[in-house]
Tab-separated table of C-alpha atoms in Angstrom:
chain	number	residue	atom	x	y	z
L	725	MET	CA	-237.960	74.528	173.852
L	726	ALA	CA	-239.180	74.693	170.260
L	727	ASP	CA	-237.078	72.825	167.703
L	728	GLU	CA	-235.334	74.859	165.048
L	729	VAL	CA	-235.191	72.801	161.867
L	730	ILE	CA	-233.578	74.219	158.733
L	731	LEU	CA	-233.021	72.304	155.518
L	732	LEU	CA	-230.395	73.497	153.041
L	733	ASP	CA	-231.799	72.275	149.774
L	734	TYR	CA	-231.885	72.552	145.986
L	735	TRP	CA	-235.346	72.259	144.450
L	736	PRO	CA	-234.807	69.612	141.695
L	737	SER	CA	-232.440	67.459	143.759
L	738	PRO	CA	-233.521	63.798	144.081
L	739	PHE	CA	-231.571	63.797	147.369
L	740	GLY	CA	-233.029	66.984	148.819
L	741	ILE	CA	-236.547	65.695	148.195
L	742	ARG	CA	-235.849	62.681	150.421
L	743	ALA	CA	-235.245	64.926	153.425
L	744	ARG	CA	-238.336	67.049	152.658
L	745	ILE	CA	-240.530	63.960	152.404
L	746	ALA	CA	-239.222	62.489	155.679
L	747	LEU	CA	-239.839	65.742	157.566
L	748	ARG	CA	-243.380	65.978	156.170
L	749	GLU	CA	-244.119	62.314	156.947
L	750	LYS	CA	-243.280	63.159	160.555
L	751	GLY	CA	-245.234	66.434	160.506
L	752	VAL	CA	-242.115	68.426	161.466
L	753	GLU	CA	-242.173	72.175	160.827
L	754	PHE	CA	-239.061	73.247	158.969
L	755	GLU	CA	-237.549	76.141	157.067
L	756	CYS	CA	-236.376	75.272	153.591
L	757	ARG	CA	-233.468	77.379	152.344
L	758	GLU	CA	-232.778	77.168	148.647
L	759	GLU	CA	-229.094	76.964	147.668
L	760	ASN	CA	-227.528	78.174	144.437
L	761	LEU	CA	-225.111	75.323	143.775
L	762	ARG	CA	-222.940	77.576	141.627
L	763	ASP	CA	-222.592	80.057	144.476
L	764	LYS	CA	-222.835	78.062	147.682
L	765	SER	CA	-223.784	79.951	150.802
L	766	PRO	CA	-221.275	80.413	153.656
L	767	LEU	CA	-223.737	78.476	155.832
L	768	LEU	CA	-223.612	75.424	153.526
L	769	LEU	CA	-219.818	75.523	153.396
L	770	GLN	CA	-219.687	75.835	157.173
L	771	MET	CA	-222.251	73.083	157.835
L	772	ASN	CA	-220.928	70.573	155.269
L	773	PRO	CA	-217.236	71.413	154.872
L	774	VAL	CA	-216.343	67.839	153.868
L	775	HIS	CA	-218.631	67.418	150.841
L	776	LYS	CA	-220.149	70.927	150.406
L	777	LYS	CA	-223.386	69.284	149.204
L	778	ILE	CA	-227.089	69.462	149.921
L	779	PRO	CA	-229.233	68.336	151.627
L	780	VAL	CA	-228.019	69.447	155.034
L	781	LEU	CA	-230.427	69.295	157.934
L	782	ILE	CA	-229.576	71.807	160.642
L	783	HIS	CA	-231.349	70.815	163.842
L	784	ASN	CA	-230.961	73.332	166.666
L	785	GLY	CA	-227.744	74.520	165.033
L	786	LYS	CA	-226.197	71.059	164.493
L	787	PRO	CA	-225.764	69.761	160.924
L	788	VAL	CA	-226.596	66.302	159.567
L	789	CYS	CA	-225.433	65.493	156.026
L	790	GLU	CA	-226.004	62.809	153.358
L	791	SER	CA	-229.661	62.329	152.382
L	792	MET	CA	-230.406	58.841	153.731
L	793	ASN	CA	-228.381	59.632	156.867
L	794	VAL	CA	-230.686	62.653	157.295
L	795	VAL	CA	-233.748	60.415	156.824
L	796	GLN	CA	-232.513	57.950	159.472
L	797	TYR	CA	-231.796	60.847	161.841
L	798	ILE	CA	-235.305	62.254	161.323
L	799	ASP	CA	-236.761	58.799	162.010
L	800	GLU	CA	-234.748	58.446	165.237
L	801	VAL	CA	-235.430	61.945	166.611
L	802	TRP	CA	-239.179	61.959	165.871
L	803	SER	CA	-239.561	58.302	166.725
L	804	ASP	CA	-243.008	58.668	168.280
L	805	ARG	CA	-244.878	58.776	164.964
L	806	ASN	CA	-244.997	57.265	161.446
L	807	PRO	CA	-241.918	55.033	161.636
L	808	ILE	CA	-239.806	55.126	158.473
L	809	LEU	CA	-237.562	52.127	159.191
L	810	PRO	CA	-239.160	48.845	160.339
L	811	SER	CA	-238.572	47.756	163.945
L	812	ASP	CA	-237.275	44.262	163.158
L	813	PRO	CA	-233.431	44.203	162.846
L	814	TYR	CA	-233.464	41.842	159.845
L	815	GLN	CA	-235.947	43.992	157.936
L	816	ARG	CA	-233.959	47.107	158.848
L	817	ALA	CA	-230.814	45.466	157.427
L	818	GLN	CA	-232.708	44.623	154.225
L	819	ALA	CA	-234.000	48.207	153.876
L	820	ARG	CA	-230.467	49.587	154.397
L	821	PHE	CA	-229.013	47.062	151.926
L	822	TRP	CA	-231.416	48.081	149.172
L	823	VAL	CA	-230.906	51.805	149.806
L	824	ASP	CA	-227.162	51.180	149.436
L	825	PHE	CA	-227.905	49.300	146.174
L	826	VAL	CA	-229.997	52.194	144.870
L	827	ASP	CA	-227.331	54.796	145.585
L	828	THR	CA	-224.505	52.675	144.145
L	829	LYS	CA	-226.139	51.004	141.106
L	830	LEU	CA	-228.877	53.415	140.071
L	831	LEU	CA	-227.163	56.747	140.728
L	832	LYS	CA	-224.502	56.753	137.973
L	833	PRO	CA	-226.747	55.613	135.088
L	834	ALA	CA	-229.494	57.992	136.297
L	835	ASP	CA	-227.046	60.899	136.027
L	836	GLN	CA	-225.721	59.721	132.678
L	837	LEU	CA	-229.231	59.632	131.212
L	838	TRP	CA	-229.328	63.417	131.248
L	839	GLN	CA	-225.589	64.119	131.044
L	840	THR	CA	-224.750	62.088	127.940
L	841	LYS	CA	-225.922	61.247	124.452
L	842	GLY	CA	-225.442	58.604	121.782
L	843	GLU	CA	-223.826	55.309	122.738
L	844	GLU	CA	-222.946	56.458	126.253
L	845	GLN	CA	-226.602	57.303	126.881
L	846	GLU	CA	-227.739	53.956	125.456
L	847	THR	CA	-225.416	52.101	127.846
L	848	ALA	CA	-226.728	54.197	130.727
L	849	LYS	CA	-230.309	53.334	129.715
L	850	LYS	CA	-229.519	49.584	129.790
L	851	GLU	CA	-227.834	49.779	133.212
L	852	TYR	CA	-230.666	51.936	134.578
L	853	ILE	CA	-233.398	49.526	133.460
L	854	GLU	CA	-231.374	46.544	134.682
L	855	ALA	CA	-231.120	48.086	138.160
L	856	LEU	CA	-234.835	48.980	138.162
L	857	LYS	CA	-235.724	45.382	137.230
L	858	ILE	CA	-233.692	44.044	140.155
L	859	LEU	CA	-235.551	46.479	142.417
L	860	GLU	CA	-238.880	45.434	140.902
L	861	SER	CA	-238.254	41.787	141.779
L	862	GLU	CA	-237.408	42.885	145.337
L	863	LEU	CA	-240.719	44.792	145.460
L	864	GLY	CA	-242.653	41.650	144.470
L	865	ASP	CA	-246.393	42.101	145.023
L	866	LYS	CA	-246.093	44.614	147.857
L	867	PRO	CA	-247.694	48.056	147.368
L	868	TYR	CA	-244.545	49.683	148.758
L	869	PHE	CA	-240.996	48.465	149.374
L	870	GLY	CA	-241.904	48.968	153.033
L	871	GLY	CA	-244.793	46.469	152.648
L	872	ASP	CA	-248.123	48.081	153.414
L	873	THR	CA	-246.415	51.238	154.589
L	874	PHE	CA	-244.332	53.856	152.806
L	875	GLY	CA	-240.842	53.368	154.213
L	876	PHE	CA	-237.103	53.964	154.038
L	877	LEU	CA	-236.480	52.471	150.586
L	878	ASP	CA	-239.639	54.082	149.171
L	879	ILE	CA	-238.356	57.502	150.283
L	880	ALA	CA	-234.975	56.772	148.675
L	881	MET	CA	-236.654	55.688	145.436
L	882	THR	CA	-239.011	58.666	145.324
L	883	GLY	CA	-235.968	60.819	144.636
L	884	TYR	CA	-235.485	58.851	141.412
L	885	TYR	CA	-239.254	58.637	140.721
L	886	SER	CA	-239.319	62.464	140.703
L	887	TRP	CA	-236.921	62.348	137.755
L	888	PHE	CA	-238.644	59.492	135.870
L	889	GLU	CA	-240.635	61.671	133.458
L	890	ALA	CA	-237.684	63.936	132.681
L	891	SER	CA	-235.338	60.938	132.234
L	892	GLU	CA	-237.761	59.230	129.853
L	893	LYS	CA	-238.061	62.328	127.668
L	894	LEU	CA	-234.311	63.070	127.697
L	895	ALA	CA	-233.250	59.546	126.819
L	896	ASN	CA	-236.280	58.701	124.697
L	897	PHE	CA	-237.541	55.569	126.416
L	898	SER	CA	-240.406	54.382	128.569
L	899	ILE	CA	-240.023	52.784	131.985
L	900	GLU	CA	-243.555	51.373	132.376
L	901	PRO	CA	-243.354	48.566	129.775
L	902	GLU	CA	-240.039	47.449	131.322
L	903	CYS	CA	-241.107	47.669	134.978
L	904	PRO	CA	-244.911	47.899	135.249
L	905	ILE	CA	-245.118	46.836	138.899
L	906	LEU	CA	-242.405	49.249	140.008
L	907	MET	CA	-244.148	51.997	138.038
L	908	ALA	CA	-247.436	51.293	139.859
L	909	SER	CA	-245.641	51.646	143.198
L	910	ALA	CA	-243.915	54.808	141.951
L	911	LYS	CA	-247.284	56.358	141.061
L	912	ARG	CA	-248.600	55.462	144.508
L	913	CYS	CA	-245.584	57.176	146.116
L	914	LEU	CA	-245.871	60.263	143.905
L	915	GLN	CA	-249.484	60.724	145.045
L	916	ARG	CA	-248.686	60.686	148.753
L	917	GLU	CA	-249.386	64.012	150.499
L	918	SER	CA	-245.830	64.410	151.845
L	919	VAL	CA	-244.473	63.772	148.336
L	920	VAL	CA	-246.939	66.018	146.496
L	921	LYS	CA	-246.012	68.874	148.839
L	922	SER	CA	-242.283	68.210	148.263
L	923	LEU	CA	-242.372	67.659	144.512
L	924	HIS	CA	-241.661	70.217	141.842
L	925	ASP	CA	-243.241	70.284	138.412
L	926	SER	CA	-241.809	67.580	136.178
L	927	GLU	CA	-241.831	70.113	133.332
L	928	LYS	CA	-239.582	72.454	135.343
L	929	ILE	CA	-237.168	69.577	136.023
L	930	LEU	CA	-237.085	68.701	132.323
L	931	GLU	CA	-236.528	72.366	131.420
L	932	LEU	CA	-233.582	72.522	133.815
L	933	ALA	CA	-232.096	69.297	132.456
L	934	TYR	CA	-232.259	70.630	128.862
L	935	LYS	CA	-230.634	73.880	129.992
L	936	LEU	CA	-227.803	72.012	131.738
L	937	ARG	CA	-227.247	69.728	128.749
L	938	LYS	CA	-226.823	72.788	126.543
L	939	GLU	CA	-224.344	74.289	128.994
L	940	TYR	CA	-222.341	71.049	129.076
L	941	GLY	CA	-222.417	70.928	125.280
L	942	VAL	CA	-224.377	67.672	125.150
C	175	MET	CA	-234.596	37.578	168.167
C	176	ALA	CA	-231.048	36.567	168.951
C	177	SER	CA	-231.435	32.800	168.645
C	178	GLY	CA	-230.328	30.786	165.642
C	179	GLU	CA	-227.003	29.612	164.262
C	180	VAL	CA	-224.564	32.266	163.099
C	181	LYS	CA	-222.208	31.792	160.159
C	182	LEU	CA	-219.986	34.309	158.443
C	183	ILE	CA	-218.818	33.867	154.858
C	184	GLY	CA	-215.530	35.687	154.416
C	185	ALA	CA	-211.771	35.670	154.071
C	186	TRP	CA	-209.030	36.379	156.630
C	187	ALA	CA	-207.393	39.136	154.596
C	188	SER	CA	-210.491	41.202	153.868
C	189	PRO	CA	-210.878	44.381	155.947
C	190	PHE	CA	-214.625	44.310	155.254
C	191	VAL	CA	-214.911	40.779	156.659
C	192	MET	CA	-212.963	41.842	159.742
C	193	ARG	CA	-215.742	44.278	160.664
C	194	PRO	CA	-218.503	41.777	161.528
C	195	ARG	CA	-215.889	39.506	163.166
C	196	VAL	CA	-214.933	42.260	165.623
C	197	ALA	CA	-218.612	43.052	166.212
C	198	LEU	CA	-219.484	39.396	166.907
C	199	ASN	CA	-216.508	39.158	169.284
C	200	LEU	CA	-217.614	42.296	171.151
C	201	LYS	CA	-221.068	40.767	171.571
C	202	SER	CA	-219.597	37.350	172.535
C	203	VAL	CA	-221.588	35.675	169.774
C	204	PRO	CA	-220.118	32.348	168.639
C	205	TYR	CA	-220.089	31.826	164.875
C	206	GLU	CA	-218.786	29.496	162.209
C	207	PHE	CA	-216.303	31.178	159.887
C	208	LEU	CA	-216.676	29.904	156.326
C	209	GLN	CA	-213.507	30.879	154.453
C	210	GLU	CA	-213.773	31.562	150.756
C	211	THR	CA	-210.874	30.481	148.554
C	212	PHE	CA	-209.166	33.448	146.942
C	213	GLY	CA	-210.018	33.604	143.252
C	214	SER	CA	-213.263	31.624	143.382
C	215	LYS	CA	-216.742	32.083	144.858
C	216	SER	CA	-218.618	29.293	146.616
C	217	GLU	CA	-222.168	28.246	145.751
C	218	LEU	CA	-223.255	29.381	149.192
C	219	LEU	CA	-221.827	32.883	148.636
C	220	LEU	CA	-223.478	33.220	145.223
C	221	LYS	CA	-226.782	32.024	146.657
C	222	SER	CA	-226.583	34.240	149.756
C	223	ASN	CA	-225.493	37.435	147.996
C	224	PRO	CA	-226.784	37.132	144.424
C	225	VAL	CA	-226.851	40.929	143.946
C	226	HIS	CA	-223.180	41.712	144.656
C	227	LYS	CA	-221.593	38.236	145.038
C	228	LYS	CA	-219.240	39.712	147.647
C	229	ILE	CA	-218.038	38.910	151.143
C	230	PRO	CA	-218.777	39.342	153.994
C	231	VAL	CA	-222.188	37.707	154.287
C	232	LEU	CA	-223.647	36.993	157.713
C	233	LEU	CA	-226.025	34.046	157.851
C	234	HIS	CA	-228.256	34.164	160.913
C	235	ALA	CA	-230.530	31.129	161.081
C	236	ASP	CA	-229.728	30.844	157.350
C	237	LYS	CA	-231.020	34.368	156.591
C	238	PRO	CA	-228.342	36.447	154.810
C	239	VAL	CA	-227.282	39.975	155.734
C	240	CYS	CA	-224.848	41.694	153.341
C	241	GLU	CA	-222.613	44.807	153.303
C	242	SER	CA	-220.118	45.052	156.183
C	243	ASN	CA	-221.356	48.220	157.935
C	244	ILE	CA	-224.979	47.073	157.602
C	245	ILE	CA	-224.008	43.717	159.142
C	246	VAL	CA	-222.363	45.526	162.090
C	247	GLU	CA	-225.570	47.497	162.752
C	248	TYR	CA	-227.610	44.300	162.458
C	249	ILE	CA	-225.340	42.594	165.024
C	250	ASP	CA	-225.704	45.582	167.361
C	251	GLU	CA	-229.510	45.616	167.059
C	252	THR	CA	-229.990	41.840	167.275
C	253	TRP	CA	-227.703	41.247	170.261
C	254	SER	CA	-228.594	44.552	171.884
C	255	SER	CA	-228.554	43.212	175.434
C	256	SER	CA	-225.159	41.547	175.038
C	257	GLY	CA	-221.892	43.459	175.361
C	258	PRO	CA	-221.493	47.201	174.761
C	259	SER	CA	-223.626	49.204	172.298
C	260	LEU	CA	-221.757	49.577	169.040
C	261	LEU	CA	-223.523	52.795	168.094
C	262	PRO	CA	-223.861	55.890	170.286
C	263	SER	CA	-227.202	56.407	172.013
C	264	LEU	CA	-228.003	59.941	170.780
C	265	PRO	CA	-229.399	60.303	167.237
C	266	TYR	CA	-226.944	63.121	166.406
C	267	ASP	CA	-223.922	61.062	167.479
C	268	ARG	CA	-225.265	58.089	165.492
C	269	ALA	CA	-225.622	60.297	162.411
C	270	MET	CA	-221.990	61.415	162.870
C	271	ALA	CA	-220.792	57.803	163.146
C	272	ARG	CA	-222.639	56.817	159.951
C	273	PHE	CA	-221.407	59.933	158.120
C	274	TRP	CA	-217.751	59.233	158.917
C	275	ALA	CA	-218.071	55.514	158.172
C	276	ALA	CA	-219.365	56.405	154.689
C	277	TYR	CA	-216.528	58.950	154.264
C	278	ILE	CA	-213.954	56.307	155.231
C	279	ASP	CA	-215.201	53.838	152.611
C	280	GLU	CA	-215.889	56.327	149.833
C	281	LYS	CA	-212.950	58.716	150.171
C	282	TRP	CA	-210.287	57.674	152.694
C	283	PHE	CA	-209.957	54.035	151.619
C	284	VAL	CA	-209.956	55.024	147.944
C	285	ALA	CA	-207.042	57.406	148.663
C	286	LEU	CA	-205.239	54.572	150.491
C	287	ARG	CA	-205.694	52.243	147.512
C	288	ASN	CA	-204.420	54.941	145.139
C	289	PHE	CA	-201.203	55.182	147.135
C	290	LEU	CA	-199.621	52.138	145.586
C	291	LYS	CA	-201.042	52.786	142.132
C	292	ALA	CA	-199.515	56.286	141.888
C	293	GLU	CA	-196.727	56.611	139.371
C	294	GLY	CA	-194.325	59.503	139.018
C	295	GLU	CA	-193.505	62.293	141.454
C	296	GLU	CA	-196.482	64.540	140.609
C	297	GLU	CA	-199.089	61.813	141.052
C	298	LYS	CA	-197.426	60.563	144.242
C	299	LYS	CA	-197.436	64.101	145.685
C	300	ALA	CA	-201.145	64.507	144.851
C	301	VAL	CA	-202.086	61.168	146.423
C	302	ILE	CA	-200.107	61.955	149.582
C	303	ALA	CA	-201.799	65.370	149.868
C	304	GLU	CA	-205.262	63.816	149.431
C	305	PHE	CA	-204.572	61.101	151.978
C	306	GLU	CA	-203.174	63.524	154.562
C	307	GLU	CA	-206.168	65.820	154.120
C	308	GLY	CA	-208.396	62.845	154.924
C	309	ASN	CA	-206.302	61.959	157.956
C	310	ALA	CA	-206.592	65.514	159.267
C	311	LEU	CA	-210.386	65.310	158.951
C	312	LEU	CA	-210.441	61.984	160.789
C	313	GLU	CA	-208.155	63.313	163.532
C	314	LYS	CA	-210.670	66.105	164.174
C	315	ALA	CA	-213.608	63.697	163.887
C	316	PHE	CA	-211.951	61.474	166.496
C	317	ILE	CA	-211.547	64.374	168.921
C	318	ASP	CA	-215.202	65.411	168.358
C	319	CYS	CA	-216.684	61.901	168.618
C	320	SER	CA	-214.532	60.431	171.416
C	321	LYS	CA	-215.013	63.391	173.786
C	322	GLY	CA	-211.799	62.502	175.612
C	323	LYS	CA	-212.365	58.744	175.691
C	324	PRO	CA	-210.106	56.137	173.998
C	325	PHE	CA	-212.429	55.250	171.110
C	326	PHE	CA	-214.633	57.030	168.566
C	327	ASN	CA	-217.507	55.284	170.361
C	328	GLY	CA	-216.303	56.356	173.819
C	329	ASP	CA	-215.195	53.783	176.389
C	330	HIS	CA	-215.673	50.803	174.075
C	331	ILE	CA	-214.992	50.005	170.445
C	332	GLY	CA	-217.979	50.763	168.254
C	333	TYR	CA	-219.233	51.036	164.691
C	334	LEU	CA	-216.903	53.840	163.604
C	335	ASP	CA	-213.850	52.346	165.347
C	336	ILE	CA	-214.549	49.094	163.521
C	337	SER	CA	-215.075	50.866	160.195
C	338	LEU	CA	-211.661	52.586	160.288
C	339	GLY	CA	-209.764	50.042	162.382
C	340	SER	CA	-210.473	47.245	159.903
C	341	PHE	CA	-208.142	49.014	157.434
C	342	LEU	CA	-205.142	49.282	159.812
C	343	ALA	CA	-203.446	46.055	158.703
C	344	TRP	CA	-203.663	47.092	155.047
C	345	LEU	CA	-202.463	50.573	155.999
C	346	ARG	CA	-199.325	49.001	157.557
C	347	VAL	CA	-198.724	46.861	154.464
C	348	THR	CA	-199.028	49.979	152.292
C	349	GLU	CA	-196.591	51.860	154.552
C	350	LEU	CA	-194.040	49.068	154.079
C	351	ALA	CA	-194.490	48.920	150.324
C	352	ALA	CA	-194.412	52.710	149.843
C	353	SER	CA	-191.709	53.321	152.529
C	354	TYR	CA	-193.870	56.144	153.818
C	355	LYS	CA	-195.454	56.737	157.219
C	356	LEU	CA	-199.175	57.009	156.539
C	357	LEU	CA	-200.208	57.421	160.179
C	358	ASP	CA	-197.756	59.913	161.683
C	359	GLU	CA	-197.693	60.678	165.440
C	360	ALA	CA	-196.569	64.208	164.669
C	361	LYS	CA	-199.507	64.919	162.363
C	362	THR	CA	-202.313	62.802	163.860
C	363	PRO	CA	-201.356	62.029	167.463
C	364	SER	CA	-204.896	61.120	168.571
C	365	LEU	CA	-205.457	58.710	165.682
C	366	CYS	CA	-202.133	56.987	166.414
C	367	LYS	CA	-203.029	56.491	170.071
C	368	TRP	CA	-206.458	55.249	169.019
C	369	ALA	CA	-204.905	52.787	166.530
C	370	ASP	CA	-202.806	51.336	169.342
C	371	HIS	CA	-205.835	50.903	171.610
C	372	PHE	CA	-207.851	49.378	168.792
C	373	CYS	CA	-205.216	46.829	167.783
C	374	ASN	CA	-204.669	45.711	171.373
C	375	ASP	CA	-208.334	45.159	172.137
C	376	PRO	CA	-209.120	41.484	172.863
C	377	ALA	CA	-212.043	41.554	170.402
C	378	VAL	CA	-209.685	42.722	167.633
C	379	LYS	CA	-206.396	40.847	168.232
C	380	PRO	CA	-207.594	37.387	167.095
C	381	VAL	CA	-208.985	38.682	163.787
C	382	MET	CA	-206.458	41.375	162.807
C	383	PRO	CA	-204.252	39.954	160.023
C	384	GLU	CA	-200.513	39.849	160.853
C	385	THR	CA	-198.673	42.474	158.825
C	386	ALA	CA	-196.017	40.062	157.478
C	387	LYS	CA	-198.579	37.466	156.426
C	388	LEU	CA	-200.743	40.151	154.796
C	389	ALA	CA	-197.732	41.645	152.980
C	390	GLU	CA	-196.944	38.193	151.512
C	391	PHE	CA	-200.566	37.815	150.440
C	392	ALA	CA	-200.588	41.311	148.907
C	393	LYS	CA	-197.437	40.509	146.907
C	394	LYS	CA	-199.179	37.427	145.532
C	395	ILE	CA	-202.456	39.066	144.521
C	396	PHE	CA	-200.948	42.289	143.165
C	397	ALA	CA	-198.066	40.554	141.393
C	398	LYS	CA	-197.663	42.060	137.968
C	399	PRO	CA	-197.278	39.449	135.193
C	400	GLN	CA	-193.732	39.089	133.895
C	401	ALA	CA	-193.126	41.067	130.695
């Protein structure tokens, strides 16, 4: 029986991109359905009634929600190729720990970079760089967080990497001088085939961010 | 590799610390419990969890694992041939367990904490409504996940049972302080039955804080300074 894989998505989302990348890393055919977050489809509301958010992976009619949960699910279902999580329990715990760090410490300042201005934005910039520096020391001299292979934490981070250029322009700062090693790894990730196919133009993301800022009166 | 000494840095009153303790009990893994003193953090804790400086921290052959739910998965994967599996075997069921565990920490527990902070009738009403909405979701999740068995994980306590069950002692303390039944048999009959099963499990009983002792402790730590 052929698998039916549908992804409810939103093109600039740093969370949606994680699911797209994971599916492409595994070579899984899927249908991407674009959501209008201001007018959510009945399918989205039915498949994620608790949070009403994307991404939602619908696999043979059954929904999986929360981006890194979706990535783990993809890794476990299509376990015969390109493993995303390492096999060693200790390394798996480390990967999960750092993904939790990313989505608790990096998320809020990343949002505030484009949602705020003035002093609030400056504070967000400091917290953002601080979190990136902690991640950079975790990366060490490895090409990827996953070591020699692109893994779970790299996929999580690529969501943020896809917003790097836009964030830098919006908040008027440069990440490379602060975190050169992380930036090198980010560039490596952004050049990966699964990422290139999943990425949208940085210019389009920046355009959207400016538009939203205007709407929010920032 | 399951060999190596196991230590757990924690505190008896913490629901997050209770999680790995239940998991280790279910897997029959002996461990040394290193109690932190309330109000201060040991050198070992700061060294083992420099990022968050929080308990629990599992030390397995001196290697630290942090974040309670992550520790529970680590215990399940490391001692996979000992005791019951803590996570379901099918990827979809595992995704459900992780989804609800995240919901419990990010939404349900926050609503529980807000219960005692609420001031005035309006705020209290809003907090009650939010909490009961969460309970209704968890009641349905229990029915979906348990498939007629006593626990979210089926026949045995698992990851999701541990994630919610670890808050039961604090839920009881909150019920006493607020004089309000937070887990009502009339509204969430399945969850109430489940709570009973959970609390009576031999892996849980030794590490579940006594309500009276916890209430005393709560009074102490939440005591408002005299005006």
